mmCIF file of the C-alpha atoms, coordinates in Angstrom:
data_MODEL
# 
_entry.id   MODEL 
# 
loop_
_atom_site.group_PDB 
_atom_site.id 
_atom_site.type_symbol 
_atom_site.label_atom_id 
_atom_site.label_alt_id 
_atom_site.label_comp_id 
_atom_site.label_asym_id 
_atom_site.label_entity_id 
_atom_site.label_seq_id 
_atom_site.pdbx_PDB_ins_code 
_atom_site.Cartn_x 
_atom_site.Cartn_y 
_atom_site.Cartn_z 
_atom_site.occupancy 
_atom_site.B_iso_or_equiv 
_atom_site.pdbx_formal_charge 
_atom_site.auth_seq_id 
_atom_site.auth_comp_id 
_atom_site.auth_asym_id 
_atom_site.auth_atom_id 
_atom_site.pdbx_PDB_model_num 
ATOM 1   C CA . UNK A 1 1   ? 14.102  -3.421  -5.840  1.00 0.00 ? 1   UNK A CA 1 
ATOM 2   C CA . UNK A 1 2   ? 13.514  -6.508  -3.662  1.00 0.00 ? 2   UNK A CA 1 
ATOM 3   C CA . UNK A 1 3   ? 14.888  -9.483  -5.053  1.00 0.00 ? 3   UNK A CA 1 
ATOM 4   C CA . UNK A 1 4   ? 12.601  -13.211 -5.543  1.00 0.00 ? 4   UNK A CA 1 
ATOM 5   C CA . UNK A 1 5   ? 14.854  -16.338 -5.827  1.00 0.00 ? 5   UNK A CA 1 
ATOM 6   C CA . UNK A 1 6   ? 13.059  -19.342 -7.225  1.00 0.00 ? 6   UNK A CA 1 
ATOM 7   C CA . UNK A 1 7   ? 15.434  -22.566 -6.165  1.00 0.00 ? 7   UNK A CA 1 
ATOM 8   C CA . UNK A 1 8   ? 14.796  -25.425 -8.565  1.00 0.00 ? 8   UNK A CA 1 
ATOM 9   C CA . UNK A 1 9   ? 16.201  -28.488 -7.431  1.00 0.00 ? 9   UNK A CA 1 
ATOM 10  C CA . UNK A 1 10  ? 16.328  -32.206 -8.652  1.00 0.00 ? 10  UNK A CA 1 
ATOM 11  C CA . UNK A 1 11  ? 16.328  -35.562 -7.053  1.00 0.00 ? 11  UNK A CA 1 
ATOM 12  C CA . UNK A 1 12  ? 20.348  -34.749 -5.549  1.00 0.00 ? 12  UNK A CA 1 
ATOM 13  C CA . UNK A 1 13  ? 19.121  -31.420 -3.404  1.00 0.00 ? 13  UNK A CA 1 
ATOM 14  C CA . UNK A 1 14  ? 16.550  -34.060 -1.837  1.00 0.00 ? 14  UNK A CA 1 
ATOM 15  C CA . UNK A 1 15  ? 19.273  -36.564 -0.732  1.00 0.00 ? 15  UNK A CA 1 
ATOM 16  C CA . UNK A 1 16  ? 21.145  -33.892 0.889   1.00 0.00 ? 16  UNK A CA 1 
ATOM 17  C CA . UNK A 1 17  ? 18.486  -32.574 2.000   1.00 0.00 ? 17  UNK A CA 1 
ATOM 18  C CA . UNK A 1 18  ? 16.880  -28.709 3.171   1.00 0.00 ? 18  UNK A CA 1 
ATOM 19  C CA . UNK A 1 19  ? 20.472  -28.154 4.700   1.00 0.00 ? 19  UNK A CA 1 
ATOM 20  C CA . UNK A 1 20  ? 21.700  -28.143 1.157   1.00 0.00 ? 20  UNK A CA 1 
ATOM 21  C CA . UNK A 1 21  ? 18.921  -25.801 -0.635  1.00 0.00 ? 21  UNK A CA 1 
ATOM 22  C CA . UNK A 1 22  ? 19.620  -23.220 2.639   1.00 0.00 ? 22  UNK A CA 1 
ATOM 23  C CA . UNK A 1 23  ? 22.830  -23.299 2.234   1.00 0.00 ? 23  UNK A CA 1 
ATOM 24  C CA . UNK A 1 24  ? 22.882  -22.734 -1.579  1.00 0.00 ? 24  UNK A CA 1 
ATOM 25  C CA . UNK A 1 25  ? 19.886  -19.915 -1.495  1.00 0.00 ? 25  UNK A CA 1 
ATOM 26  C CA . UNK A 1 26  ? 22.392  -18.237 1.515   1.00 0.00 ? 26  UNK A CA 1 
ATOM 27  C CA . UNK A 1 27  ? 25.213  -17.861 -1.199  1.00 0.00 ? 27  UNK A CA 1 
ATOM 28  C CA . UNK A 1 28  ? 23.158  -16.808 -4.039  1.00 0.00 ? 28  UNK A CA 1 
ATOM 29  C CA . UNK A 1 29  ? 21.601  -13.642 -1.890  1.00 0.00 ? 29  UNK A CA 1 
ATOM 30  C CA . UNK A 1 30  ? 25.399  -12.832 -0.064  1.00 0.00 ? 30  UNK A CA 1 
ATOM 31  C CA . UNK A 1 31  ? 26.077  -12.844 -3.882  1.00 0.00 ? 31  UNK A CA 1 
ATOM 32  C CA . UNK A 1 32  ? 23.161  -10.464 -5.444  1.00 0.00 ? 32  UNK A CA 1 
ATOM 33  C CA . UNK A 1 33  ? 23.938  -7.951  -2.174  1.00 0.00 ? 33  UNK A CA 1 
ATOM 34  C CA . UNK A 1 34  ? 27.254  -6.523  -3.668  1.00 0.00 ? 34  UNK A CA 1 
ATOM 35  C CA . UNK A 1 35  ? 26.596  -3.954  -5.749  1.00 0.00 ? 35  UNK A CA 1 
ATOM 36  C CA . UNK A 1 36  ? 30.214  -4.188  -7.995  1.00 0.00 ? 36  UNK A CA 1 
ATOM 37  C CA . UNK A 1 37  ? 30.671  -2.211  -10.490 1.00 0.00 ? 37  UNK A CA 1 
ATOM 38  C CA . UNK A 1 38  ? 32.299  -2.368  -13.894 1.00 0.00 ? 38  UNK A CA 1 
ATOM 39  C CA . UNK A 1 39  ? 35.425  -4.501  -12.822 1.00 0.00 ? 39  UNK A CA 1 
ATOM 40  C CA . UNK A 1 40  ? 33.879  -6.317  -9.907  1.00 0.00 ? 40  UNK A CA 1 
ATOM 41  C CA . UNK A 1 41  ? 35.337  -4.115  -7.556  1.00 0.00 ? 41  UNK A CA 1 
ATOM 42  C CA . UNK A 1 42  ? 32.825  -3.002  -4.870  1.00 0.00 ? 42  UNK A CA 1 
ATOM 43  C CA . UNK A 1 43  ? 31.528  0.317   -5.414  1.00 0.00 ? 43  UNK A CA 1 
ATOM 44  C CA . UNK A 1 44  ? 31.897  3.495   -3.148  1.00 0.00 ? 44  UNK A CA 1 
ATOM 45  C CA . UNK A 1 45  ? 28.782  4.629   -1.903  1.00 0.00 ? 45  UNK A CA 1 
ATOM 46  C CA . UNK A 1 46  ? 29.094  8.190   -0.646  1.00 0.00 ? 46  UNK A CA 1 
ATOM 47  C CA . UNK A 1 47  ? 25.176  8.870   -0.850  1.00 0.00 ? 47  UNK A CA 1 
ATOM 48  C CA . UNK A 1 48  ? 23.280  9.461   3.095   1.00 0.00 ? 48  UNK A CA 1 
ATOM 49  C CA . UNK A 1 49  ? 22.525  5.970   4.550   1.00 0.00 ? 49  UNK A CA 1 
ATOM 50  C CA . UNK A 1 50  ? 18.914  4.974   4.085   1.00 0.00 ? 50  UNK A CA 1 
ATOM 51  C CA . UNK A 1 51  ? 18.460  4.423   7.699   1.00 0.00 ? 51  UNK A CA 1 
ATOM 52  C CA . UNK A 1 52  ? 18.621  7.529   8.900   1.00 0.00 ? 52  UNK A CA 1 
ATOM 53  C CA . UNK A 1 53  ? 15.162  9.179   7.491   1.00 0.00 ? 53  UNK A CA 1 
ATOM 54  C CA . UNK A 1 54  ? 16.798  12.641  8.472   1.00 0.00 ? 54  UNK A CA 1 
ATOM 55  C CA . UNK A 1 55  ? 19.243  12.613  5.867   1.00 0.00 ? 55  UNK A CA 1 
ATOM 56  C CA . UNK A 1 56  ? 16.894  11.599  2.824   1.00 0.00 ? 56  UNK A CA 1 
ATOM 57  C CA . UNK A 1 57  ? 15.572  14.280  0.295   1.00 0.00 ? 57  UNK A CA 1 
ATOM 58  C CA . UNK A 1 58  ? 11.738  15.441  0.802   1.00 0.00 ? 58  UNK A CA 1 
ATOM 59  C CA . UNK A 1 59  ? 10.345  13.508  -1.798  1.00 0.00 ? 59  UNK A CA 1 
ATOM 60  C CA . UNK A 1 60  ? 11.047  10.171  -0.527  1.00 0.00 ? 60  UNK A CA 1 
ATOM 61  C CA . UNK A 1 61  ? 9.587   11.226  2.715   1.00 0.00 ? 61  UNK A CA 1 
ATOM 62  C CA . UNK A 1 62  ? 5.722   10.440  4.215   1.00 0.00 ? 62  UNK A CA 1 
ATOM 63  C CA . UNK A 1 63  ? 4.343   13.178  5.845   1.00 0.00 ? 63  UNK A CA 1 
ATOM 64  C CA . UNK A 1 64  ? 1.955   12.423  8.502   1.00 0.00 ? 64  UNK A CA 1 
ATOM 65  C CA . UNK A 1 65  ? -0.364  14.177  10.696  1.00 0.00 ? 65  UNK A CA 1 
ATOM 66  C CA . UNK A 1 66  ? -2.865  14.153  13.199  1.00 0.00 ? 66  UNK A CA 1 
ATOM 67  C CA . UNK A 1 67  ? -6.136  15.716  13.746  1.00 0.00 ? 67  UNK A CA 1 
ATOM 68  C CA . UNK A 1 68  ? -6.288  18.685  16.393  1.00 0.00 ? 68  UNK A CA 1 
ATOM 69  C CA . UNK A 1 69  ? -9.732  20.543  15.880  1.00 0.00 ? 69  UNK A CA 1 
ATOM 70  C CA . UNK A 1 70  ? -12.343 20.270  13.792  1.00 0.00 ? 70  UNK A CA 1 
ATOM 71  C CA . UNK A 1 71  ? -13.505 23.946  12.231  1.00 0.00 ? 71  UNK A CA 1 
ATOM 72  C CA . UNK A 1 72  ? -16.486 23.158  10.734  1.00 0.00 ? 72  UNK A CA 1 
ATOM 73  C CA . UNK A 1 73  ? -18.526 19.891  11.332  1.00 0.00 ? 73  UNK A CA 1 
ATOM 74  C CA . UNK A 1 74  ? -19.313 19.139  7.199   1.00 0.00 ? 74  UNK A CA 1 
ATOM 75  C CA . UNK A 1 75  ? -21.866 15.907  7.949   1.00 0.00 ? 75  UNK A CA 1 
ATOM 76  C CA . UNK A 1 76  ? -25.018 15.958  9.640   1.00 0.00 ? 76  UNK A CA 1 
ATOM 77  C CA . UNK A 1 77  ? -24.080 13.352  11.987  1.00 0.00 ? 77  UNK A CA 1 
ATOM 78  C CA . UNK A 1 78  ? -27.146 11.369  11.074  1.00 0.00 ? 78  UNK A CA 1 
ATOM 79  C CA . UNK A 1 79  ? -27.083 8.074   9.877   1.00 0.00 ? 79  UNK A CA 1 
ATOM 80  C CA . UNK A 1 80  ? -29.520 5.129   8.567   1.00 0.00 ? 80  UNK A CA 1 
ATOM 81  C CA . UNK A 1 81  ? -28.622 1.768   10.208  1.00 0.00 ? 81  UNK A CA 1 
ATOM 82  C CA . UNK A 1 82  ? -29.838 -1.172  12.348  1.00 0.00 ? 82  UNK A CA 1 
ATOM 83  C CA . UNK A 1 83  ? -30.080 -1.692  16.396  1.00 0.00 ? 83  UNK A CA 1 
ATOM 84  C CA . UNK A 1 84  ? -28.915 -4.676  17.547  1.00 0.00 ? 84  UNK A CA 1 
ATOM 85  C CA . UNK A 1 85  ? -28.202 -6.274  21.556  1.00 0.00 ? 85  UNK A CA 1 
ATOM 86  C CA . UNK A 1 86  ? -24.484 -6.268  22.247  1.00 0.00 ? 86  UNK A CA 1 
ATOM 87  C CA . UNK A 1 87  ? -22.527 -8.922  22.165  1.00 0.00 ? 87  UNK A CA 1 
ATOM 88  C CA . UNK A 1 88  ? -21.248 -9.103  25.934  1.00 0.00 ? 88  UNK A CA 1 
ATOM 89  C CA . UNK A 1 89  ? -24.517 -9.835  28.138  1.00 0.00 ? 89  UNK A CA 1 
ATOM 90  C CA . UNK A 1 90  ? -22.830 -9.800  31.370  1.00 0.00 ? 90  UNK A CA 1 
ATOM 91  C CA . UNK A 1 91  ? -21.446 -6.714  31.013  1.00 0.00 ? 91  UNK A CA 1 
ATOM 92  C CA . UNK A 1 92  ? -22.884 -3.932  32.319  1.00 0.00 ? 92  UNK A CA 1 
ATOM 93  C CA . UNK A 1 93  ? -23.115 -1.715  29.103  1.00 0.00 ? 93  UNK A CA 1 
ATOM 94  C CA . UNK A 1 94  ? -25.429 -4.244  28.199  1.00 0.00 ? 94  UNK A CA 1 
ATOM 95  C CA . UNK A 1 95  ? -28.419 -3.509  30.706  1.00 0.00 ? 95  UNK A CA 1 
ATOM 96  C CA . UNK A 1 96  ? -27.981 0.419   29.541  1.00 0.00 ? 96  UNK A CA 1 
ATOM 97  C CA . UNK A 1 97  ? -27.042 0.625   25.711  1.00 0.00 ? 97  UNK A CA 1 
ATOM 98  C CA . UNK A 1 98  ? -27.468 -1.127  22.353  1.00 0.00 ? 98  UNK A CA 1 
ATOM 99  C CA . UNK A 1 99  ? -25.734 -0.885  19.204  1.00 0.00 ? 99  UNK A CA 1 
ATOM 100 C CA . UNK A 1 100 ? -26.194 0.760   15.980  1.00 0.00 ? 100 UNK A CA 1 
ATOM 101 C CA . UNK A 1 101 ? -25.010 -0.120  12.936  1.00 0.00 ? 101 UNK A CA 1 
ATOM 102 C CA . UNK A 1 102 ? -24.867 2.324   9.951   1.00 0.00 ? 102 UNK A CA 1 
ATOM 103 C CA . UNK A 1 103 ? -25.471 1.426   6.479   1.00 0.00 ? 103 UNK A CA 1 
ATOM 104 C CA . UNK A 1 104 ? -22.819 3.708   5.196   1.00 0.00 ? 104 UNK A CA 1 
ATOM 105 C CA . UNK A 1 105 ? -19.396 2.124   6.621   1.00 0.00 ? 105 UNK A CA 1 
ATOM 106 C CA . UNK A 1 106 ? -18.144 5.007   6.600   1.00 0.00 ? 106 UNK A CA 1 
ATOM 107 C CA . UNK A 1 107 ? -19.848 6.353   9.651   1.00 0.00 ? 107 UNK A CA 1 
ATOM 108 C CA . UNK A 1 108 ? -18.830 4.616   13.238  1.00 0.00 ? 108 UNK A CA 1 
ATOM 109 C CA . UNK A 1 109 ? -21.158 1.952   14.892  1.00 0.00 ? 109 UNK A CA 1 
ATOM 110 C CA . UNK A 1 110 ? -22.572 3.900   17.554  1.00 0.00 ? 110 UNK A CA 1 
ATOM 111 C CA . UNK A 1 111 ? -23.661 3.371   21.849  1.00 0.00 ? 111 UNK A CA 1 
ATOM 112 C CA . UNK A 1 112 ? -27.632 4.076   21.615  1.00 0.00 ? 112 UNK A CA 1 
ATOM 113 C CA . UNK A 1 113 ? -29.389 4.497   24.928  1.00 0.00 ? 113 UNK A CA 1 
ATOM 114 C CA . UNK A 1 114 ? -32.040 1.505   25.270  1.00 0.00 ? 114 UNK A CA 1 
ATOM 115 C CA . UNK A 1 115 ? -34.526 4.088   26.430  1.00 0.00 ? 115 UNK A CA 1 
ATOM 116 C CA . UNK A 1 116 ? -34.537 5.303   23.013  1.00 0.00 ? 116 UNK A CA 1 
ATOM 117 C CA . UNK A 1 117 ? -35.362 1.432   21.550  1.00 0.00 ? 117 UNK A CA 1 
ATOM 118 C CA . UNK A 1 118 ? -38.734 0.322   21.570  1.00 0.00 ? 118 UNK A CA 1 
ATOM 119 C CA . UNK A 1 119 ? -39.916 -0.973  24.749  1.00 0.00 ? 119 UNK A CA 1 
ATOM 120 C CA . UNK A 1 120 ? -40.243 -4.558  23.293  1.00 0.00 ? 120 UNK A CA 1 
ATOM 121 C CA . UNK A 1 121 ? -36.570 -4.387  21.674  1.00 0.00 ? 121 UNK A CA 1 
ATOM 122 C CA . UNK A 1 122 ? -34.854 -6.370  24.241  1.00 0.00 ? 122 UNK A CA 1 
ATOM 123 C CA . UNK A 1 123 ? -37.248 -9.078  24.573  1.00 0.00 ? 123 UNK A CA 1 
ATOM 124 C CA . UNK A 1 124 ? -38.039 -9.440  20.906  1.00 0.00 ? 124 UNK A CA 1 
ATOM 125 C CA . UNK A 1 125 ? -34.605 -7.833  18.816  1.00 0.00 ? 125 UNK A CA 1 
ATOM 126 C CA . UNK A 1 126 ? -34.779 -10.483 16.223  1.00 0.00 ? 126 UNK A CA 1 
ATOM 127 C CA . UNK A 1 127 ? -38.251 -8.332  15.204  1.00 0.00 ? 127 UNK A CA 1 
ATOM 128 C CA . UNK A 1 128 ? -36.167 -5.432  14.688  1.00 0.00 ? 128 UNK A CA 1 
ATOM 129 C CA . UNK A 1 129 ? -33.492 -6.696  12.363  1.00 0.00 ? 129 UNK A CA 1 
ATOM 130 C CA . UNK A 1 130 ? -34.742 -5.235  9.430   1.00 0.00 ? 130 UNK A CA 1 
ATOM 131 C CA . UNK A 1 131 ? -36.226 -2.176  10.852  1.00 0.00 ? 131 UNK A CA 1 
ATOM 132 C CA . UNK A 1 132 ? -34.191 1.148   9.790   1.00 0.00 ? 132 UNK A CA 1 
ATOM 133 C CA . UNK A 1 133 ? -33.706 3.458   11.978  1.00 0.00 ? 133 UNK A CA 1 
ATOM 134 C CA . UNK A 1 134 ? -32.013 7.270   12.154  1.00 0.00 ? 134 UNK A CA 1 
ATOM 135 C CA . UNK A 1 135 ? -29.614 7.389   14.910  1.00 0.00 ? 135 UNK A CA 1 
ATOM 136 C CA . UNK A 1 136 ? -27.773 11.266  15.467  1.00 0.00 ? 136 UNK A CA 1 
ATOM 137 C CA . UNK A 1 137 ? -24.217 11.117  17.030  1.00 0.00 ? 137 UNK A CA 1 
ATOM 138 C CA . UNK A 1 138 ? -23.807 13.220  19.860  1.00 0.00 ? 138 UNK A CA 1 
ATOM 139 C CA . UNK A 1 139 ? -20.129 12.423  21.131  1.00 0.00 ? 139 UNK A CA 1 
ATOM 140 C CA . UNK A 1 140 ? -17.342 10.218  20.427  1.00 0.00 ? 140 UNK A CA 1 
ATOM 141 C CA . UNK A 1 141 ? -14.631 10.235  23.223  1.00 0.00 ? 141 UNK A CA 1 
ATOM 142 C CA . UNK A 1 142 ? -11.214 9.351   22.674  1.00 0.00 ? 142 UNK A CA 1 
ATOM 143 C CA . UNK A 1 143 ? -11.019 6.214   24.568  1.00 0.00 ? 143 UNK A CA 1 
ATOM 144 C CA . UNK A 1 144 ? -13.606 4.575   23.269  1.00 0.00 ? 144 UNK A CA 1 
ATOM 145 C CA . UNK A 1 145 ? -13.706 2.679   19.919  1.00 0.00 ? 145 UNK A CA 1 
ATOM 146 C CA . UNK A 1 146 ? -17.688 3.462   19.603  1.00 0.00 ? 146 UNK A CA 1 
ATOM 147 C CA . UNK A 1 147 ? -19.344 6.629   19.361  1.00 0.00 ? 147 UNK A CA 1 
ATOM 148 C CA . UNK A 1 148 ? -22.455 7.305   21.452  1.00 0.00 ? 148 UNK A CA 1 
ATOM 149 C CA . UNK A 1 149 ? -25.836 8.788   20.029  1.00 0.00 ? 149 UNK A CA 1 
ATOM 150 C CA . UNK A 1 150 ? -29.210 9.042   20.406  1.00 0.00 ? 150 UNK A CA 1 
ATOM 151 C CA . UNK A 1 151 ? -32.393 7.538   17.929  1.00 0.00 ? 151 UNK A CA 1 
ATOM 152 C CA . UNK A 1 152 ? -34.108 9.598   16.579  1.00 0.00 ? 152 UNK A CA 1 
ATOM 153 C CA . UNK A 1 153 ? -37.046 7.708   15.050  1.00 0.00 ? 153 UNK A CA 1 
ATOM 154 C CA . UNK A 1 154 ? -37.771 4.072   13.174  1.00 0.00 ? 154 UNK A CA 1 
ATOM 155 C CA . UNK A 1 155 ? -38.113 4.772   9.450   1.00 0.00 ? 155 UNK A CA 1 
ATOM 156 C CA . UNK A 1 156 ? -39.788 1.659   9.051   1.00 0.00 ? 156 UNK A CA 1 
ATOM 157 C CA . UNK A 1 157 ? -38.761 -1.684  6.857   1.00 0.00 ? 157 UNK A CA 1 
ATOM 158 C CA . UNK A 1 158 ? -35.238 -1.965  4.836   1.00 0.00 ? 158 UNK A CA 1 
ATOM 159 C CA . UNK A 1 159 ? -35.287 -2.392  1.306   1.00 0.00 ? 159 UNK A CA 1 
ATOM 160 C CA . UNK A 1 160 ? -38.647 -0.066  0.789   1.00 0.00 ? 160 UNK A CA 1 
ATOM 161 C CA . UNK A 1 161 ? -38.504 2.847   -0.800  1.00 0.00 ? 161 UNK A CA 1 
ATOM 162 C CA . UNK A 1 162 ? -40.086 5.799   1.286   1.00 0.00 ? 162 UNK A CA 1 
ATOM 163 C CA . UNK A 1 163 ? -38.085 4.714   4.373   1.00 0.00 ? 163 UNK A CA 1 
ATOM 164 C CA . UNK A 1 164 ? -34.606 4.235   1.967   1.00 0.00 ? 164 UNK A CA 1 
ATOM 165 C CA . UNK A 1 165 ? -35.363 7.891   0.688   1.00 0.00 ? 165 UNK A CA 1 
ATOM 166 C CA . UNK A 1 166 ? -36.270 9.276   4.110   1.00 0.00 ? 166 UNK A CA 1 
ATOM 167 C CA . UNK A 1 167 ? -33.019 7.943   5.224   1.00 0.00 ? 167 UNK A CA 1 
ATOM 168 C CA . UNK A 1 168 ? -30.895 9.349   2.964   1.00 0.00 ? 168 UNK A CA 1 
ATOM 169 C CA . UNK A 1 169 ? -32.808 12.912  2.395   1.00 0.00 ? 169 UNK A CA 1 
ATOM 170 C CA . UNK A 1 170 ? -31.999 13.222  6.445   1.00 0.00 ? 170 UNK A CA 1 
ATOM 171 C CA . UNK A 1 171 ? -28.325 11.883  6.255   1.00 0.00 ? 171 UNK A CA 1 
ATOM 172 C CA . UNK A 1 172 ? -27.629 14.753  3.879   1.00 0.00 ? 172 UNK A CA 1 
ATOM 173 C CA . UNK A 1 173 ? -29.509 17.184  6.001   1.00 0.00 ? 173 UNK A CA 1 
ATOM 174 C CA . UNK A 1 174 ? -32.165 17.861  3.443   1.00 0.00 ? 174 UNK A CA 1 
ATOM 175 C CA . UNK A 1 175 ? -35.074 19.548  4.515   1.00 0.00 ? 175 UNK A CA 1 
ATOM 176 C CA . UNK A 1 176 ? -37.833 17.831  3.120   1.00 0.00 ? 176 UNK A CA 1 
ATOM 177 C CA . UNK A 1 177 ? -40.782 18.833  5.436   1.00 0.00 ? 177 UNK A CA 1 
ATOM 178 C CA . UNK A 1 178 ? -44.119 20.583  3.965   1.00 0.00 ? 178 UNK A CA 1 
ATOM 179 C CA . UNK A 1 179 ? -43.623 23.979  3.080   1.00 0.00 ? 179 UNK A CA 1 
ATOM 180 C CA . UNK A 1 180 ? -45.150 26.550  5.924   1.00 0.00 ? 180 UNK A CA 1 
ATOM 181 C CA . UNK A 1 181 ? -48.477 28.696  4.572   1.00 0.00 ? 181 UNK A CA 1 
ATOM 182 C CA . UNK A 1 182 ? -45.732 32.229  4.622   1.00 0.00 ? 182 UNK A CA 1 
ATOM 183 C CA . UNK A 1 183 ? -44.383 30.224  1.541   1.00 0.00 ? 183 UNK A CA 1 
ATOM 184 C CA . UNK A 1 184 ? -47.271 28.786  -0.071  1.00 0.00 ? 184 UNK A CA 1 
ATOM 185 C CA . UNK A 1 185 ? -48.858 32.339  0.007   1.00 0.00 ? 185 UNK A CA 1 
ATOM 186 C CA . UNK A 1 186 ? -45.922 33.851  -2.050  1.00 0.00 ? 186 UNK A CA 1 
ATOM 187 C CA . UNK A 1 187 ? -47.460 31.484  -5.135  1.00 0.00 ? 187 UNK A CA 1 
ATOM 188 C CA . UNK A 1 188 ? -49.841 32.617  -7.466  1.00 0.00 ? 188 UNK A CA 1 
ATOM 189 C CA . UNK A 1 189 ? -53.454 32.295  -5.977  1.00 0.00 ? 189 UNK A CA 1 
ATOM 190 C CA . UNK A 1 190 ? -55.932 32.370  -9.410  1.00 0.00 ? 190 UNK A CA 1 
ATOM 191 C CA . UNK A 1 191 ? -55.441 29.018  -10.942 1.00 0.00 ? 191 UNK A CA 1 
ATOM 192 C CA . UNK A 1 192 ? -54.797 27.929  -13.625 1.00 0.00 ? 192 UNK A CA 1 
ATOM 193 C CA . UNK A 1 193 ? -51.952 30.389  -13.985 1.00 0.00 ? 193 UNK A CA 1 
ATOM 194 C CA . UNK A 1 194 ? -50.590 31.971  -17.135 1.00 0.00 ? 194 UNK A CA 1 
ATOM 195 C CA . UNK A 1 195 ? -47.677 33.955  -18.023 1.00 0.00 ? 195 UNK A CA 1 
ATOM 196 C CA . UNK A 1 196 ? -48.570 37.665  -18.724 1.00 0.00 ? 196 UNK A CA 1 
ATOM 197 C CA . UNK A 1 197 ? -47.768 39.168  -21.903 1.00 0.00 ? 197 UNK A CA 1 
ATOM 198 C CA . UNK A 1 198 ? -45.482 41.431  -20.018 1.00 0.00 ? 198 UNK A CA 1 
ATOM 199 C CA . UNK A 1 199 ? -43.568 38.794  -18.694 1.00 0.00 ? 199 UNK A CA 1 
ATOM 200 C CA . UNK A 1 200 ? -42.940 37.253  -22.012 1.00 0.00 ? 200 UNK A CA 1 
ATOM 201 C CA . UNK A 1 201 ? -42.233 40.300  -23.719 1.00 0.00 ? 201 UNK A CA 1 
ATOM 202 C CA . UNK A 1 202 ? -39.112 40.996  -21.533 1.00 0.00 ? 202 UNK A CA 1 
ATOM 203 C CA . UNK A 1 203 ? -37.447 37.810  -21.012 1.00 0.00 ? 203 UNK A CA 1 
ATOM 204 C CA . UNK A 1 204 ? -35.390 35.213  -23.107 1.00 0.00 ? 204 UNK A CA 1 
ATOM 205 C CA . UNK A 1 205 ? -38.083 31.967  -23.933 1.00 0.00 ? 205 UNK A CA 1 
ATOM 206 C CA . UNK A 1 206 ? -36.219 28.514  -23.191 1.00 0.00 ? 206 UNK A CA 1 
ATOM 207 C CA . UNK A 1 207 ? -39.022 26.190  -23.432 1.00 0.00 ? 207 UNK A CA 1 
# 
């Protein structure tokens, strides 16, 4: 275990000054690094040397790893976040792509094509600061620290509820759209609707 020295010293360490304290903190550590044993002798240590990771058992060790391939691409790559101008106006990213930032910080701020802002964004962005929007990541390449997307549509204010839900129902890849007429058909048509005898007869009542 590492090993904290606290140095209390009176009005004598001051006279002779840091020199001193150095010098006395120096003898104390030379002191606490022998590891004697019973009789003060030093003590053999024939165990591997902790320097050379090689020789250490397994469970001392950190394995590490990098990704190679993904298998199966688990999120929807759709996100909920803000646009915003970059910072750098003189660059030429600048006249081409804006940024998005995610709400979750989990996902990566993302490159979004200007042509996918609203056509008053760059003139007016402060109107757009609390505006939600989906963006949809389409690649990340290795050399770049930001992944690039595309928008997919304005949800409308932060903090309201339809747009918060609408947000995350799409993050999560919920399908939330109307259901088609094929499905609505397969409900019963003569309203109000009852269950028949039958029915009752041959299965287990919960309610």
């Amino acid at each position: 275990p590492d090993v904290i020295i606290e140095a209390q010293f009176d009005d004598n360490d001051v006279e002779h000054g840091q020199d001193h304290l150095q010098d006395m903190l120096t003898d104390d550590i030379k002191k606490l690094s022998l590891d004697t044993g019973e009789k003060g002798e030093p003590k053999q240590d024939d165990g591997p040397k902790v320097n050379d990771p090689r020789l250490l058992p397994d469970e001392f060790l950190q394995r590490t790893a990098k990704v190679v391939y993904i298998l199966e691409k688990k999120h929807s790559r759709a996100a909920t976040g803000f646009i915003k101008l970059l910072a750098d106006r003189n660059s030429e990213l600048f006249k081409r792509c804006a940024m998005f930032s995610p709400v979750d910080h989990r996902v990566p701020r993302v490159y979004v094509p200007l042509a996918d802002c609203p056509p008053d964004f760059v003139a007016k962005p402060e109107a757009y600061s609390q505006m939600l929007f989906i963006c949809r990541i389409v690649d990340w390449k290795e050399d770049s620290n930001f992944a690039s997307g595309q928008l997919c549509k304005s949800l409308g204010q932060a903090g309201e509820i339809e747009p918060e839900s609408e947000g995350i129902l799409m993050e999560y890849g919920v399908d939330f759209s109307d259901f088609s007429p094929e499905v609505l058909e397969c409900l019963p048509q003569n309203l109000p609707w009852v269950i028949s005898p039958g029915e009752l007869a041959k299965r287990r009542d919960l309610r």
